[in-house]
Amino acid sequence: MAEKLINADAKVIEYIDVYYIETLFWCASSHTIAVGWPLVPGNLQKLYINFHGTAPQN
């Protein structure tokens, strides 16, 4: 997803944001967040934060 986002047009960015990023870490445990969040590429973290207002928390 992160690589696709680099050269994506507006419609693809919207799909990645809506169907992937918005549900990333949905109901995740604190352990999953602690281990998983640092592995998420920066451009995908930015989409997540832009939607949710902050990095995932539990």
PDB file of C-alpha atoms in Angstrom:
ATOM      1  CA  MET A   1       0.000   0.000   0.000  1.00  0.00           C
ATOM      2  CA  ALA A   2       2.764   2.426   0.877  1.00  0.00           C
ATOM      3  CA  GLU A   3       4.422   1.943  -2.514  1.00  0.00           C
ATOM      4  CA  LYS A   4       1.123   2.294  -4.369  1.00  0.00           C
ATOM      5  CA  LEU A   5       0.433   5.532  -2.504  1.00  0.00           C
ATOM      6  CA  ILE A   6       3.624   7.176  -3.807  1.00  0.00           C
ATOM      7  CA  ASN A   7       2.392   7.567  -7.399  1.00  0.00           C
ATOM      8  CA  ALA A   8      -1.337   7.256  -6.815  1.00  0.00           C
ATOM      9  CA  ASP A   9      -3.916   9.544  -8.319  1.00  0.00           C
ATOM     10  CA  ALA A  10      -6.556  11.155  -6.112  1.00  0.00           C
ATOM     11  CA  LYS A  11      -9.061   8.311  -6.498  1.00  0.00           C
ATOM     12  CA  VAL A  12      -6.557   5.622  -5.476  1.00  0.00           C
ATOM     13  CA  ILE A  13      -5.434   7.703  -2.490  1.00  0.00           C
ATOM     14  CA  GLU A  14      -9.083   7.970  -1.445  1.00  0.00           C
ATOM     15  CA  TYR A  15      -9.564   4.188  -1.678  1.00  0.00           C
ATOM     16  CA  ILE A  16      -6.390   3.478   0.294  1.00  0.00           C
ATOM     17  CA  ASP A  17      -7.472   5.991   2.922  1.00  0.00           C
ATOM     18  CA  VAL A  18     -11.088   4.828   3.215  1.00  0.00           C
ATOM     19  CA  TYR A  19     -10.733   1.073   2.843  1.00  0.00           C
ATOM     20  CA  TYR A  20      -7.333   0.424   4.383  1.00  0.00           C
ATOM     21  CA  ILE A  21      -6.149   3.211   6.663  1.00  0.00           C
ATOM     22  CA  GLU A  22      -9.431   3.999   8.401  1.00  0.00           C
ATOM     23  CA  THR A  23      -9.701   0.392   9.607  1.00  0.00           C
ATOM     24  CA  LEU A  24      -6.038  -0.122  10.403  1.00  0.00           C
ATOM     25  CA  PHE A  25      -5.691  -0.954  14.105  1.00  0.00           C
ATOM     26  CA  TRP A  26      -9.482  -1.094  14.552  1.00  0.00           C
ATOM     27  CA  CYS A  27     -10.030  -2.550  18.051  1.00  0.00           C
ATOM     28  CA  ALA A  28      -6.339  -3.462  18.261  1.00  0.00           C
ATOM     29  CA  SER A  29      -4.810  -4.348  21.611  1.00  0.00           C
ATOM     30  CA  SER A  30      -2.175  -2.119  23.157  1.00  0.00           C
ATOM     31  CA  HIS A  31       0.411  -4.815  22.375  1.00  0.00           C
ATOM     32  CA  THR A  32      -0.589  -4.912  18.696  1.00  0.00           C
ATOM     33  CA  ILE A  33      -0.390  -1.128  18.491  1.00  0.00           C
ATOM     34  CA  ALA A  34       2.996  -1.021  20.223  1.00  0.00           C
ATOM     35  CA  VAL A  35       4.453  -3.653  17.911  1.00  0.00           C
ATOM     36  CA  GLY A  36       2.598  -2.777  14.703  1.00  0.00           C
ATOM     37  CA  TRP A  37       2.534   1.019  14.542  1.00  0.00           C
ATOM     38  CA  PRO A  38       6.312   1.457  14.145  1.00  0.00           C
ATOM     39  CA  LEU A  39       6.154  -0.955  11.182  1.00  0.00           C
ATOM     40  CA  VAL A  40       3.620   1.164   9.280  1.00  0.00           C
ATOM     41  CA  PRO A  41       5.349   3.268   6.610  1.00  0.00           C
ATOM     42  CA  GLY A  42       5.344   7.013   7.238  1.00  0.00           C
ATOM     43  CA  ASN A  43       3.050   7.925   4.354  1.00  0.00           C
ATOM     44  CA  LEU A  44       0.418   5.482   5.630  1.00  0.00           C
ATOM     45  CA  GLN A  45       0.847   6.741   9.199  1.00  0.00           C
ATOM     46  CA  LYS A  46       0.149  10.240   7.890  1.00  0.00           C
ATOM     47  CA  LEU A  47      -3.127   9.135   6.276  1.00  0.00           C
ATOM     48  CA  TYR A  48      -4.140   7.398   9.508  1.00  0.00           C
ATOM     49  CA  ILE A  49      -3.342  10.439  11.644  1.00  0.00           C
ATOM     50  CA  ASN A  50      -5.110  12.767   9.205  1.00  0.00           C
ATOM     51  CA  PHE A  51      -8.260  10.661   9.525  1.00  0.00           C
ATOM     52  CA  HIS A  52      -8.173   9.800  13.251  1.00  0.00           C
ATOM     53  CA  GLY A  53      -6.381  12.906  14.513  1.00  0.00           C
ATOM     54  CA  THR A  54      -3.721  10.923  16.353  1.00  0.00           C
ATOM     55  CA  ALA A  55      -1.683   7.727  16.192  1.00  0.00           C
ATOM     56  CA  PRO A  56      -3.570   4.622  17.362  1.00  0.00           C
ATOM     57  CA  GLN A  57      -4.122   4.343  21.095  1.00  0.00           C
ATOM     58  CA  ASN A  58      -5.717   1.809  23.355  1.00  0.00           C
TER      59      ASN A  58
END
